Amino acid sequence: MTIITSKANSVVKNAKKLHQKKYRKSAYLIEGWHLFEEAVQAGVTIEKIFALESYRDQLVAFPQTIWVSEEILLDLADTQTPQGIVAVIQKEEIGLPDFRQGKFLFLEDVQDPGNVGTMIRTADAAGFTGVIVSDKSADIYSLKTLRSMQGSHFHLPIYRLPLATFVEEAKKSNLPILATTLSRESKDYRELFSLENFVLVMGNEGQGISSVMAESADQLVHIGMKGRAESLNVAVAAGILMFYFS
Amino acid sequence: MTIITSKANSVVKNAKKLHQKKYRKSAYLIEGWHLFEEAVQAGVTIEKIFALESYRDQLVAFPQTIWVSEEILLDLADTQTPQGIVAVIQKEEIGLPDFRQGKFLFLEDVQDPGNVGTMIRTADAAGFTGVIVSDKSADIYSLKTLRSMQGSHFHLPIYRLPLATFVEEAKKSNLPILATTLSRESKDYRELFSLENFVLVMGNEGQGISSVMAESADQLVHIGMKGRAESLNVAVAAGILMFYFS
């Protein structure tokens, strides 16, 4: 059994490139056993596995495993505790969402990978049909987003679309767009009834939703606050709304 | 006007010590204009202000201002963009919470400063009376927690108590303890009615609530999930519950 110990090894170097978004065209990295098991269960293509030799028994069914030293594993991971495994996962081809029915979440230019990941995880927990992220939102395949998602991208489809395409598709299917704003000119969510089919829009952390989105929305909605906080964290707000509407 | 440019300056050095918890016995650092304005509004004691000379007009009413170079400010702050101001705030003395009435949040050993800060911010937005953090939770006076709280610690009282003291005080005042668990053996929150007075308990990110807490609780509660996610982020879960119960 060969154990790779050199960072100069080309297989290691190519895998490490996946830390950068520009190289994640067709594949991405995951780290840790939890995500690895989710990937196996989801039946996605696992191109390569980098693991410590001590996990040989657990990986007997995976000929694509490459044994590496602890140092190489730390180099491939981006946490201090990669838990013995890093894998290269093939991205799945995904078309346009079917907006004729279901509960969807649209993230408009959400910047923080942790927020994007947490909202996708919450959409999964709330039983949503799918999530669409605008093309200016944080990449869902960064290690940080993947950590926050905790495998939810294996449970529900995630689409990446420009704002215009999203709006066009939603309108074509008559899917009601509920867009979240901070403005009290809109309806408090508690005044709205639960809907069968809709898309909930969460905006950018600093700017909120765009004016294009505000004009395209069928209903603007806000979370009325009793205290003196000026706003809620976007992922918390999304959680409150998704669980209320579902 | 003297502008301090040396990191070796003792005033700067002492302020910088406040980055470490062990030195934050009686004071803590805040950074940025938003928090500074919240501190002024709250009427707390601002011991020292470190600012760039370009903000002289805004700080004319604050003789405790010390003018520093950009380099010193960056050194005192922990973000790349301290927005021209860092201040030393005196901690307020705070007794035991009055549990006879109100809606409270108790954080049992929550480790992540971002989670602690976000939950306090959400409690503020939901109009809660106060927040109690267990003595093993993340420090609320770290710059990271303060950033997530966005000034909410100026809006509602935050107590730091050992678990045993918290339980004792709640029992003494007959305050119902609702403790969140992942176990479906407990009640789904939607089966519970809103209460006038209660304390909601959120547990540690990995372990959840302790067995002592589970035994002390008047009601165990969980968030029933439709999807395949195994759990919610603790701050998202807290947001859903606080807005439901308030």
Tab-separated table of C-alpha atoms in Angstrom:
chain	number	residue	atom	x	y	z
A	1	MET	CA	0.000	0.000	0.000
A	2	THR	CA	1.355	3.378	-1.012
A	3	ILE	CA	0.867	6.294	1.334
A	4	ILE	CA	1.287	9.709	-0.233
A	5	THR	CA	3.300	11.990	2.012
A	6	SER	CA	4.296	14.748	-0.407
A	7	LYS	CA	2.289	17.908	-1.002
A	8	ALA	CA	3.942	18.080	-4.416
A	9	ASN	CA	2.069	14.951	-5.535
A	10	SER	CA	-0.042	15.965	-8.530
A	11	VAL	CA	-3.200	14.174	-7.378
A	12	VAL	CA	-3.031	15.980	-4.050
A	13	LYS	CA	-2.247	19.275	-5.751
A	14	ASN	CA	-5.212	18.946	-8.108
A	15	ALA	CA	-7.568	18.088	-5.274
A	16	LYS	CA	-6.334	21.050	-3.269
A	17	LYS	CA	-7.169	23.346	-6.163
A	18	LEU	CA	-10.811	22.610	-5.349
A	19	HIS	CA	-10.460	24.979	-2.402
A	20	GLN	CA	-10.743	27.731	-5.008
A	21	LYS	CA	-14.090	28.369	-6.609
A	22	LYS	CA	-12.688	28.746	-10.142
A	23	TYR	CA	-11.585	25.109	-10.126
A	24	ARG	CA	-14.913	23.772	-8.843
A	25	LYS	CA	-16.532	23.523	-12.279
A	26	SER	CA	-17.313	19.827	-12.149
A	27	ALA	CA	-16.282	18.638	-8.703
A	28	TYR	CA	-15.903	19.749	-5.084
A	29	LEU	CA	-14.354	18.592	-1.828
A	30	ILE	CA	-16.097	17.357	1.292
A	31	GLU	CA	-14.476	16.557	4.610
A	32	GLY	CA	-15.368	14.328	7.534
A	33	TRP	CA	-17.226	11.070	7.921
A	34	HIS	CA	-20.668	12.557	8.325
A	35	LEU	CA	-20.634	14.194	4.901
A	36	PHE	CA	-18.918	11.190	3.358
A	37	GLU	CA	-21.684	8.891	4.591
A	38	GLU	CA	-24.323	11.303	3.322
A	39	ALA	CA	-22.617	11.272	-0.093
A	40	VAL	CA	-22.621	7.468	-0.162
A	41	GLN	CA	-26.293	7.331	0.832
A	42	ALA	CA	-27.178	9.922	-1.798
A	43	GLY	CA	-25.528	7.779	-4.469
A	44	VAL	CA	-23.475	10.616	-5.937
A	45	THR	CA	-20.233	9.919	-7.770
A	46	ILE	CA	-17.272	9.950	-5.396
A	47	GLU	CA	-14.290	10.534	-7.669
A	48	LYS	CA	-11.541	10.230	-5.105
A	49	ILE	CA	-11.176	9.604	-1.413
A	50	PHE	CA	-8.171	10.737	0.615
A	51	ALA	CA	-7.929	8.918	3.918
A	52	LEU	CA	-5.630	7.827	6.686
A	53	GLU	CA	-4.514	4.226	6.477
A	54	SER	CA	-6.113	3.504	9.851
A	55	TYR	CA	-9.530	3.697	8.148
A	56	ARG	CA	-8.697	0.877	5.740
A	57	ASP	CA	-11.463	-1.415	7.008
A	58	GLN	CA	-14.166	1.219	6.598
A	59	LEU	CA	-13.107	1.952	3.007
A	60	VAL	CA	-12.646	-1.530	1.631
A	61	ALA	CA	-15.549	-1.032	-0.804
A	62	PHE	CA	-14.018	2.124	-2.277
A	63	PRO	CA	-11.187	1.409	-4.721
A	64	GLN	CA	-10.905	5.114	-5.460
A	65	THR	CA	-9.306	5.628	-2.030
A	66	ILE	CA	-5.861	7.201	-1.901
A	67	TRP	CA	-3.984	6.751	1.357
A	68	VAL	CA	-2.306	9.867	2.636
A	69	SER	CA	-0.371	11.042	5.666
A	70	GLU	CA	-1.999	13.134	8.382
A	71	GLU	CA	-0.099	16.160	7.113
A	72	ILE	CA	-1.554	15.796	3.594
A	73	LEU	CA	-5.047	15.365	4.993
A	74	LEU	CA	-4.728	18.543	7.040
A	75	ASP	CA	-3.510	20.301	3.924
A	76	LEU	CA	-6.535	19.142	1.905
A	77	ALA	CA	-9.030	20.012	4.627
A	78	ASP	CA	-9.752	23.437	5.894
A	79	THR	CA	-10.436	22.609	9.504
A	80	GLN	CA	-7.955	21.458	12.099
A	81	THR	CA	-9.942	18.253	12.509
A	82	PRO	CA	-10.782	16.724	9.115
A	83	GLN	CA	-11.678	13.458	10.902
A	84	GLY	CA	-9.526	11.243	8.740
A	85	ILE	CA	-11.266	11.691	5.397
A	86	VAL	CA	-11.587	14.140	2.504
A	87	ALA	CA	-13.352	13.220	-0.749
A	88	VAL	CA	-13.788	14.661	-4.222
A	89	ILE	CA	-17.456	14.616	-5.261
A	90	GLN	CA	-18.684	15.021	-8.817
A	91	LYS	CA	-21.189	17.834	-9.233
A	92	GLU	CA	-24.582	16.755	-10.489
A	93	GLU	CA	-26.106	18.322	-13.580
A	94	ILE	CA	-29.282	20.112	-12.635
A	95	GLY	CA	-31.798	21.793	-14.950
A	96	LEU	CA	-34.318	24.488	-14.159
A	97	PRO	CA	-36.566	24.063	-11.099
A	98	ASP	CA	-40.124	22.866	-11.636
A	99	PHE	CA	-42.016	25.768	-10.119
A	100	ARG	CA	-45.494	24.400	-10.805
A	101	GLN	CA	-45.761	23.218	-7.225
A	102	GLY	CA	-43.825	23.158	-4.001
A	103	LYS	CA	-42.266	25.370	-1.372
A	104	PHE	CA	-39.037	27.023	-2.454
A	105	LEU	CA	-36.440	29.309	-0.934
A	106	PHE	CA	-34.591	31.887	-3.040
A	107	LEU	CA	-31.421	33.492	-1.686
A	108	GLU	CA	-30.718	36.813	-3.350
A	109	ASP	CA	-27.025	37.688	-3.124
A	110	VAL	CA	-26.481	36.266	0.355
A	111	GLN	CA	-22.762	36.714	0.951
A	112	ASP	CA	-21.838	34.705	4.005
A	113	PRO	CA	-21.193	30.987	3.325
A	114	GLY	CA	-22.370	30.119	6.855
A	115	ASN	CA	-25.691	31.905	6.279
A	116	VAL	CA	-26.231	30.238	2.886
A	117	GLY	CA	-25.445	26.807	4.343
A	118	THR	CA	-27.609	27.289	7.426
A	119	MET	CA	-30.612	28.414	5.353
A	120	ILE	CA	-30.336	25.390	3.050
A	121	ARG	CA	-30.136	23.118	6.102
A	122	THR	CA	-33.219	24.814	7.554
A	123	ALA	CA	-35.124	24.506	4.241
A	124	ASP	CA	-34.373	20.779	4.353
A	125	ALA	CA	-35.631	20.537	7.947
A	126	ALA	CA	-38.795	22.458	7.049
A	127	GLY	CA	-39.527	20.033	4.212
A	128	PHE	CA	-39.001	22.520	1.393
A	129	THR	CA	-38.958	21.318	-2.212
A	130	GLY	CA	-35.800	23.089	-3.337
A	131	VAL	CA	-33.525	26.096	-2.908
A	132	ILE	CA	-32.411	28.556	-5.545
A	133	VAL	CA	-29.374	30.736	-4.951
A	134	SER	CA	-28.738	33.803	-7.097
A	135	ASP	CA	-25.518	33.730	-9.075
A	136	LYS	CA	-24.091	36.449	-6.812
A	137	SER	CA	-24.652	34.484	-3.600
A	138	ALA	CA	-21.842	32.616	-1.838
A	139	ASP	CA	-20.821	29.386	-3.560
A	140	ILE	CA	-22.572	26.390	-2.040
A	141	TYR	CA	-19.578	24.159	-2.733
A	142	SER	CA	-17.077	25.944	-0.504
A	143	LEU	CA	-15.991	23.888	2.496
A	144	LYS	CA	-17.490	26.490	4.812
A	145	THR	CA	-20.936	26.368	3.176
A	146	LEU	CA	-20.792	22.579	3.064
A	147	ARG	CA	-20.051	22.480	6.786
A	148	SER	CA	-23.096	24.634	7.568
A	149	MET	CA	-25.338	22.630	5.211
A	150	GLN	CA	-24.440	19.370	6.975
A	151	GLY	CA	-25.344	17.312	3.933
A	152	SER	CA	-28.669	18.971	3.106
A	153	HIS	CA	-27.533	19.550	-0.500
A	154	PHE	CA	-27.777	15.766	-0.849
A	155	HIS	CA	-31.430	15.892	0.315
A	156	LEU	CA	-32.975	18.605	-1.815
A	157	PRO	CA	-32.098	20.149	-5.186
A	158	ILE	CA	-30.173	23.415	-5.172
A	159	TYR	CA	-30.232	25.592	-8.278
A	160	ARG	CA	-27.976	28.518	-9.121
A	161	LEU	CA	-29.730	31.057	-11.341
A	162	PRO	CA	-29.426	34.710	-12.276
A	163	LEU	CA	-32.147	36.850	-10.706
A	164	ALA	CA	-33.854	37.514	-14.064
A	165	THR	CA	-34.121	33.819	-14.909
A	166	PHE	CA	-35.523	33.036	-11.490
A	167	VAL	CA	-38.210	35.719	-11.736
A	168	GLU	CA	-39.110	34.685	-15.286
A	169	GLU	CA	-39.485	31.029	-14.293
A	170	ALA	CA	-41.545	31.815	-11.190
A	171	LYS	CA	-43.882	34.083	-13.184
A	172	LYS	CA	-44.250	31.479	-15.927
A	173	SER	CA	-45.482	28.956	-13.337
A	174	ASN	CA	-47.586	31.491	-11.393
A	175	LEU	CA	-45.581	30.708	-8.282
A	176	PRO	CA	-46.290	33.392	-5.651
A	177	ILE	CA	-43.113	35.239	-4.647
A	178	LEU	CA	-43.004	36.246	-0.969
A	179	ALA	CA	-40.085	38.599	-0.502
A	180	THR	CA	-38.743	39.479	2.944
A	181	THR	CA	-38.002	43.115	3.687
A	182	LEU	CA	-37.174	45.139	6.778
A	183	SER	CA	-39.798	47.699	5.859
A	184	ARG	CA	-42.914	47.836	8.012
A	185	GLU	CA	-44.780	48.982	4.895
A	186	SER	CA	-45.095	45.299	4.119
A	187	LYS	CA	-47.246	42.664	5.846
A	188	ASP	CA	-46.227	41.087	9.104
A	189	TYR	CA	-45.823	37.361	8.422
A	190	ARG	CA	-48.382	36.534	11.115
A	191	GLU	CA	-51.078	38.240	9.043
A	192	LEU	CA	-50.483	35.800	6.198
A	193	PHE	CA	-51.885	32.322	5.916
A	194	SER	CA	-49.859	29.292	5.061
A	195	LEU	CA	-49.641	28.655	1.324
A	196	GLU	CA	-49.359	25.393	-0.551
A	197	ASN	CA	-46.997	26.683	-3.209
A	198	PHE	CA	-44.701	29.672	-2.919
A	199	VAL	CA	-41.136	30.869	-3.027
A	200	LEU	CA	-39.753	32.751	-0.026
A	201	VAL	CA	-37.034	35.276	-0.874
A	202	MET	CA	-34.294	36.260	1.585
A	203	GLY	CA	-32.052	39.177	0.638
A	204	ASN	CA	-28.456	40.213	1.092
A	205	GLU	CA	-27.228	40.631	4.708
A	206	GLY	CA	-26.578	44.350	4.364
A	207	GLN	CA	-28.836	45.588	1.559
A	208	GLY	CA	-31.794	43.236	1.802
A	209	ILE	CA	-33.673	42.428	-1.388
A	210	SER	CA	-33.048	44.411	-4.584
A	211	SER	CA	-35.542	46.858	-6.059
A	212	VAL	CA	-36.061	44.480	-8.992
A	213	MET	CA	-37.055	41.794	-6.508
A	214	ALA	CA	-39.325	44.157	-4.561
A	215	GLU	CA	-41.155	44.971	-7.794
A	216	SER	CA	-41.377	41.347	-8.887
A	217	ALA	CA	-42.732	40.093	-5.563
A	218	ASP	CA	-46.387	39.192	-5.151
A	219	GLN	CA	-46.203	39.904	-1.437
A	220	LEU	CA	-43.668	41.793	0.674
A	221	VAL	CA	-43.362	40.443	4.175
A	222	HIS	CA	-41.516	41.393	7.357
A	223	ILE	CA	-41.060	40.033	10.855
A	224	GLY	CA	-42.528	42.485	13.336
A	225	MET	CA	-40.219	42.928	16.307
A	226	LYS	CA	-41.143	43.819	19.852
A	227	GLY	CA	-37.734	44.618	21.211
A	228	ARG	CA	-35.134	47.187	20.276
A	229	ALA	CA	-33.041	45.049	17.931
A	230	GLU	CA	-33.010	46.644	14.497
A	231	SER	CA	-32.988	43.407	12.561
A	232	LEU	CA	-32.554	39.679	12.821
A	233	ASN	CA	-29.733	37.577	11.478
A	234	VAL	CA	-30.852	36.531	7.965
A	235	ALA	CA	-30.631	32.801	8.723
A	236	VAL	CA	-32.700	33.201	11.888
A	237	ALA	CA	-35.319	35.252	10.001
A	238	ALA	CA	-35.454	32.593	7.266
A	239	GLY	CA	-35.942	29.889	9.903
A	240	ILE	CA	-38.842	31.700	11.554
A	241	LEU	CA	-40.555	32.254	8.190
A	242	MET	CA	-39.943	28.806	6.720
A	243	PHE	CA	-41.322	27.067	9.801
A	244	TYR	CA	-44.280	29.425	9.951
A	245	PHE	CA	-45.226	28.932	6.301
A	246	SER	CA	-44.680	25.189	6.159
B	1	MET	CA	-2.959	66.945	19.736
B	2	THR	CA	-0.947	63.803	20.424
B	3	ILE	CA	-1.447	60.820	18.186
B	4	ILE	CA	-0.243	57.521	19.579
B	5	THR	CA	1.593	55.523	16.962
B	6	SER	CA	3.454	52.978	19.092
B	7	LYS	CA	2.075	49.589	20.017
B	8	ALA	CA	4.376	49.695	23.030
B	9	ASN	CA	2.331	52.525	24.552
B	10	SER	CA	1.018	51.253	27.887
B	11	VAL	CA	-2.537	52.551	27.413
B	12	VAL	CA	-2.757	50.742	24.078
B	13	LYS	CA	-1.183	47.626	25.537
B	14	ASN	CA	-3.641	47.534	28.440
B	15	ALA	CA	-6.617	47.994	26.132
B	16	LYS	CA	-5.374	45.225	23.888
B	17	LYS	CA	-5.273	42.872	26.854
B	18	LEU	CA	-9.080	43.045	26.790
B	19	HIS	CA	-8.977	40.710	23.786
B	20	GLN	CA	-8.328	37.989	26.346
B	21	LYS	CA	-11.153	36.876	28.586
B	22	LYS	CA	-9.038	36.756	31.739
B	23	TYR	CA	-8.511	40.530	31.569
B	24	ARG	CA	-12.182	41.337	30.995
B	25	LYS	CA	-13.111	41.387	34.691
B	26	SER	CA	-14.437	44.930	34.780
B	27	ALA	CA	-14.310	46.224	31.191
B	28	TYR	CA	-14.487	45.101	27.575
B	29	LEU	CA	-13.794	46.436	24.079
B	30	ILE	CA	-16.292	47.360	21.407
B	31	GLU	CA	-15.486	48.346	17.832
B	32	GLY	CA	-17.268	50.390	15.172
B	33	TRP	CA	-19.619	53.343	15.228
B	34	HIS	CA	-22.813	51.338	15.487
B	35	LEU	CA	-21.869	49.777	18.812
B	36	PHE	CA	-20.346	53.020	20.021
B	37	GLU	CA	-23.607	54.869	19.406
B	38	GLU	CA	-25.558	52.115	21.126
B	39	ALA	CA	-23.227	52.442	24.131
B	40	VAL	CA	-23.767	56.207	24.264
B	41	GLN	CA	-27.546	55.772	24.017
B	42	ALA	CA	-27.508	53.131	26.738
B	43	GLY	CA	-25.700	55.518	29.040
B	44	VAL	CA	-23.005	53.046	30.037
B	45	THR	CA	-19.603	54.234	31.208
B	46	ILE	CA	-17.190	54.619	28.307
B	47	GLU	CA	-13.774	54.501	29.943
B	48	LYS	CA	-11.646	55.188	26.884
B	49	ILE	CA	-12.106	55.818	23.201
B	50	PHE	CA	-9.429	55.110	20.612
B	51	ALA	CA	-10.126	56.886	17.347
B	52	LEU	CA	-8.585	58.267	14.187
B	53	GLU	CA	-7.980	62.000	14.244
B	54	SER	CA	-10.315	62.416	11.256
B	55	TYR	CA	-13.260	61.768	13.596
B	56	ARG	CA	-12.380	64.703	15.835
B	57	ASP	CA	-15.659	66.543	15.164
B	58	GLN	CA	-17.806	63.542	16.072
B	59	LEU	CA	-15.972	63.040	19.353
B	60	VAL	CA	-15.760	66.566	20.665
B	61	ALA	CA	-18.021	65.669	23.608
B	62	PHE	CA	-15.801	62.803	24.707
B	63	PRO	CA	-12.692	63.968	26.578
B	64	GLN	CA	-11.720	60.350	27.178
B	65	THR	CA	-10.756	60.025	23.500
B	66	ILE	CA	-7.221	58.988	22.677
B	67	TRP	CA	-6.111	59.659	19.116
B	68	VAL	CA	-4.270	56.809	17.472
B	69	SER	CA	-2.816	55.876	14.106
B	70	GLU	CA	-4.628	53.531	11.746
B	71	GLU	CA	-2.092	50.835	12.552
B	72	ILE	CA	-2.865	51.034	16.285
B	73	LEU	CA	-6.588	50.914	15.625
B	74	LEU	CA	-6.201	47.801	13.509
B	75	ASP	CA	-4.170	46.281	16.292
B	76	LEU	CA	-6.860	47.021	18.882
B	77	ALA	CA	-9.699	45.750	16.708
B	78	ASP	CA	-10.139	42.224	15.532
B	79	THR	CA	-11.639	42.888	12.140
B	80	GLN	CA	-9.912	44.360	9.134
B	81	THR	CA	-12.388	47.240	9.170
B	82	PRO	CA	-12.758	48.673	12.673
B	83	GLN	CA	-14.444	51.753	11.155
B	84	GLY	CA	-12.269	54.292	12.914
B	85	ILE	CA	-13.236	53.628	16.512
B	86	VAL	CA	-12.625	51.211	19.365
B	87	ALA	CA	-13.824	51.894	22.909
B	88	VAL	CA	-13.356	50.460	26.389
B	89	ILE	CA	-16.704	49.974	28.125
B	90	GLN	CA	-17.138	49.450	31.858
B	91	LYS	CA	-19.065	46.303	32.718
B	92	GLU	CA	-22.265	46.889	34.638
B	93	GLU	CA	-22.910	45.162	37.930
B	94	ILE	CA	-25.913	42.900	37.596
B	95	GLY	CA	-27.621	40.895	40.330
B	96	LEU	CA	-29.822	37.842	40.022
B	97	PRO	CA	-32.669	37.890	37.477
B	98	ASP	CA	-36.192	38.555	38.744
B	99	PHE	CA	-37.890	35.381	37.596
B	100	ARG	CA	-41.334	36.255	38.979
B	101	GLN	CA	-42.481	37.328	35.548
B	102	GLY	CA	-41.255	37.624	31.996
B	103	LYS	CA	-39.944	35.619	29.079
B	104	PHE	CA	-36.368	34.466	29.477
B	105	LEU	CA	-33.813	32.570	27.440
B	106	PHE	CA	-31.229	30.323	29.092
B	107	LEU	CA	-28.191	29.172	27.112
B	108	GLU	CA	-26.686	26.016	28.548
B	109	ASP	CA	-23.020	25.695	27.577
B	110	VAL	CA	-23.398	27.140	24.067
B	111	GLN	CA	-19.848	27.236	22.746
B	112	ASP	CA	-19.854	29.317	19.599
B	113	PRO	CA	-19.641	33.095	20.196
B	114	GLY	CA	-21.618	33.728	16.994
B	115	ASN	CA	-24.455	31.483	18.185
B	116	VAL	CA	-24.543	33.098	21.639
B	117	GLY	CA	-24.580	36.595	20.120
B	118	THR	CA	-27.212	35.748	17.511
B	119	MET	CA	-29.542	34.224	20.106
B	120	ILE	CA	-29.258	37.279	22.370
B	121	ARG	CA	-29.993	39.522	19.362
B	122	THR	CA	-33.038	37.370	18.539
B	123	ALA	CA	-34.268	37.444	22.164
B	124	ASP	CA	-34.100	41.238	21.964
B	125	ALA	CA	-36.080	41.235	18.695
B	126	ALA	CA	-38.684	38.889	20.167
B	127	GLY	CA	-39.181	41.218	23.131
B	128	PHE	CA	-37.753	38.877	25.746
B	129	THR	CA	-37.177	40.122	29.297
B	130	GLY	CA	-33.623	38.854	29.735
B	131	VAL	CA	-31.076	36.205	28.829
B	132	ILE	CA	-29.100	33.972	31.167
B	133	VAL	CA	-25.958	32.246	29.938
B	134	SER	CA	-24.465	29.343	31.859
B	135	ASP	CA	-20.964	29.911	33.176
B	136	LYS	CA	-19.621	27.409	30.626
B	137	SER	CA	-21.096	29.223	27.610
B	138	ALA	CA	-18.997	31.460	25.360
B	139	ASP	CA	-18.130	34.834	26.889
B	140	ILE	CA	-20.582	37.520	25.801
B	141	TYR	CA	-17.861	40.171	25.921
B	142	SER	CA	-15.622	38.748	23.202
B	143	LEU	CA	-15.466	40.894	20.073
B	144	LYS	CA	-17.006	38.064	18.070
B	145	THR	CA	-20.038	37.707	20.352
B	146	LEU	CA	-20.433	41.483	20.499
B	147	ARG	CA	-20.469	41.644	16.695
B	148	SER	CA	-23.253	39.050	16.503
B	149	MET	CA	-25.254	40.731	19.290
B	150	GLN	CA	-25.212	44.052	17.439
B	151	GLY	CA	-25.789	46.017	20.636
B	152	SER	CA	-28.600	43.883	22.079
B	153	HIS	CA	-26.696	43.540	25.366
B	154	PHE	CA	-27.433	47.245	25.817
B	155	HIS	CA	-31.160	46.549	25.406
B	156	LEU	CA	-31.841	43.683	27.749
B	157	PRO	CA	-30.106	42.338	30.860
B	158	ILE	CA	-27.766	39.385	30.421
B	159	TYR	CA	-26.879	37.269	33.432
B	160	ARG	CA	-24.110	34.724	33.782
B	161	LEU	CA	-24.979	31.982	36.263
B	162	PRO	CA	-23.966	28.433	37.062
B	163	LEU	CA	-26.598	25.889	36.029
B	164	ALA	CA	-27.487	25.015	39.650
B	165	THR	CA	-28.119	28.651	40.605
B	166	PHE	CA	-30.288	29.171	37.523
B	167	VAL	CA	-32.447	26.124	38.275
B	168	GLU	CA	-32.758	27.078	41.935
B	169	GLU	CA	-33.844	30.627	41.099
B	170	ALA	CA	-36.359	29.482	38.459
B	171	LYS	CA	-37.890	26.935	40.849
B	172	LYS	CA	-38.090	29.500	43.641
B	173	SER	CA	-40.164	31.777	41.385
B	174	ASN	CA	-42.217	28.924	39.875
B	175	LEU	CA	-41.013	29.956	36.439
B	176	PRO	CA	-41.824	27.151	33.958
B	177	ILE	CA	-38.663	25.772	32.328
B	178	LEU	CA	-39.140	24.737	28.677
B	179	ALA	CA	-36.055	22.845	27.587
B	180	THR	CA	-35.324	22.114	23.944
B	181	THR	CA	-34.228	18.619	23.009
B	182	LEU	CA	-33.743	16.710	19.784
B	183	SER	CA	-35.710	13.801	21.166
B	184	ARG	CA	-39.141	13.187	19.689
B	185	GLU	CA	-40.160	11.805	23.095
B	186	SER	CA	-40.845	15.413	23.965
B	187	LYS	CA	-43.679	17.677	22.766
B	188	ASP	CA	-43.558	19.346	19.388
B	189	TYR	CA	-43.576	23.097	20.033
B	190	ARG	CA	-46.714	23.515	17.916
B	191	GLU	CA	-48.663	21.447	20.464
B	192	LEU	CA	-47.877	23.992	23.172
B	193	PHE	CA	-49.674	27.225	23.787
B	194	SER	CA	-48.002	30.534	24.248
B	195	LEU	CA	-47.137	31.251	27.866
B	196	GLU	CA	-46.962	34.560	29.695
B	197	ASN	CA	-43.956	33.661	31.813
B	198	PHE	CA	-41.355	31.026	31.023
B	199	VAL	CA	-37.719	30.367	30.391
B	200	LEU	CA	-36.693	28.659	27.162
B	201	VAL	CA	-33.521	26.573	27.416
B	202	MET	CA	-31.218	25.978	24.432
B	203	GLY	CA	-28.417	23.454	24.878
B	204	ASN	CA	-24.879	22.933	23.682
B	205	GLU	CA	-24.357	22.645	19.895
B	206	GLY	CA	-23.100	19.065	20.042
B	207	GLN	CA	-24.546	17.564	23.219
B	208	GLY	CA	-27.801	19.452	23.614
B	209	ILE	CA	-29.109	20.012	27.127
B	210	SER	CA	-27.574	18.194	30.099
B	211	SER	CA	-29.335	15.411	32.001
B	212	VAL	CA	-29.608	17.727	35.014
B	213	MET	CA	-31.449	20.219	32.825
B	214	ALA	CA	-33.702	17.525	31.338
B	215	GLU	CA	-34.700	16.482	34.857
B	216	SER	CA	-35.247	20.052	36.032
B	217	ALA	CA	-37.398	21.050	33.059
B	218	ASP	CA	-41.165	21.387	33.409
B	219	GLN	CA	-41.609	20.660	29.713
B	220	LEU	CA	-39.300	19.130	27.122
B	221	VAL	CA	-39.903	20.475	23.639
B	222	HIS	CA	-38.597	19.763	20.142
B	223	ILE	CA	-39.063	21.115	16.639
B	224	GLY	CA	-40.621	18.439	14.477
B	225	MET	CA	-38.909	18.293	11.074
B	226	LYS	CA	-40.391	17.230	7.769
B	227	GLY	CA	-37.228	16.927	5.768
B	228	ARG	CA	-34.168	14.778	6.101
B	229	ALA	CA	-31.991	17.224	8.018
B	230	GLU	CA	-31.044	15.706	11.367
B	231	SER	CA	-31.107	18.933	13.282
B	232	LEU	CA	-31.271	22.688	13.032
B	233	ASN	CA	-28.578	25.198	13.816
B	234	VAL	CA	-29.113	26.113	17.488
B	235	ALA	CA	-29.596	29.831	16.761
B	236	VAL	CA	-32.186	29.083	14.064
B	237	ALA	CA	-34.031	26.702	16.405
B	238	ALA	CA	-33.999	29.342	19.151
B	239	GLY	CA	-35.409	31.913	16.716
B	240	ILE	CA	-38.283	29.670	15.643
B	241	LEU	CA	-39.182	28.916	19.276
B	242	MET	CA	-38.802	32.443	20.635
B	243	PHE	CA	-41.013	33.917	17.933
B	244	TYR	CA	-43.552	31.141	18.347
B	245	PHE	CA	-43.821	31.533	22.115
B	246	SER	CA	-43.819	35.325	22.191
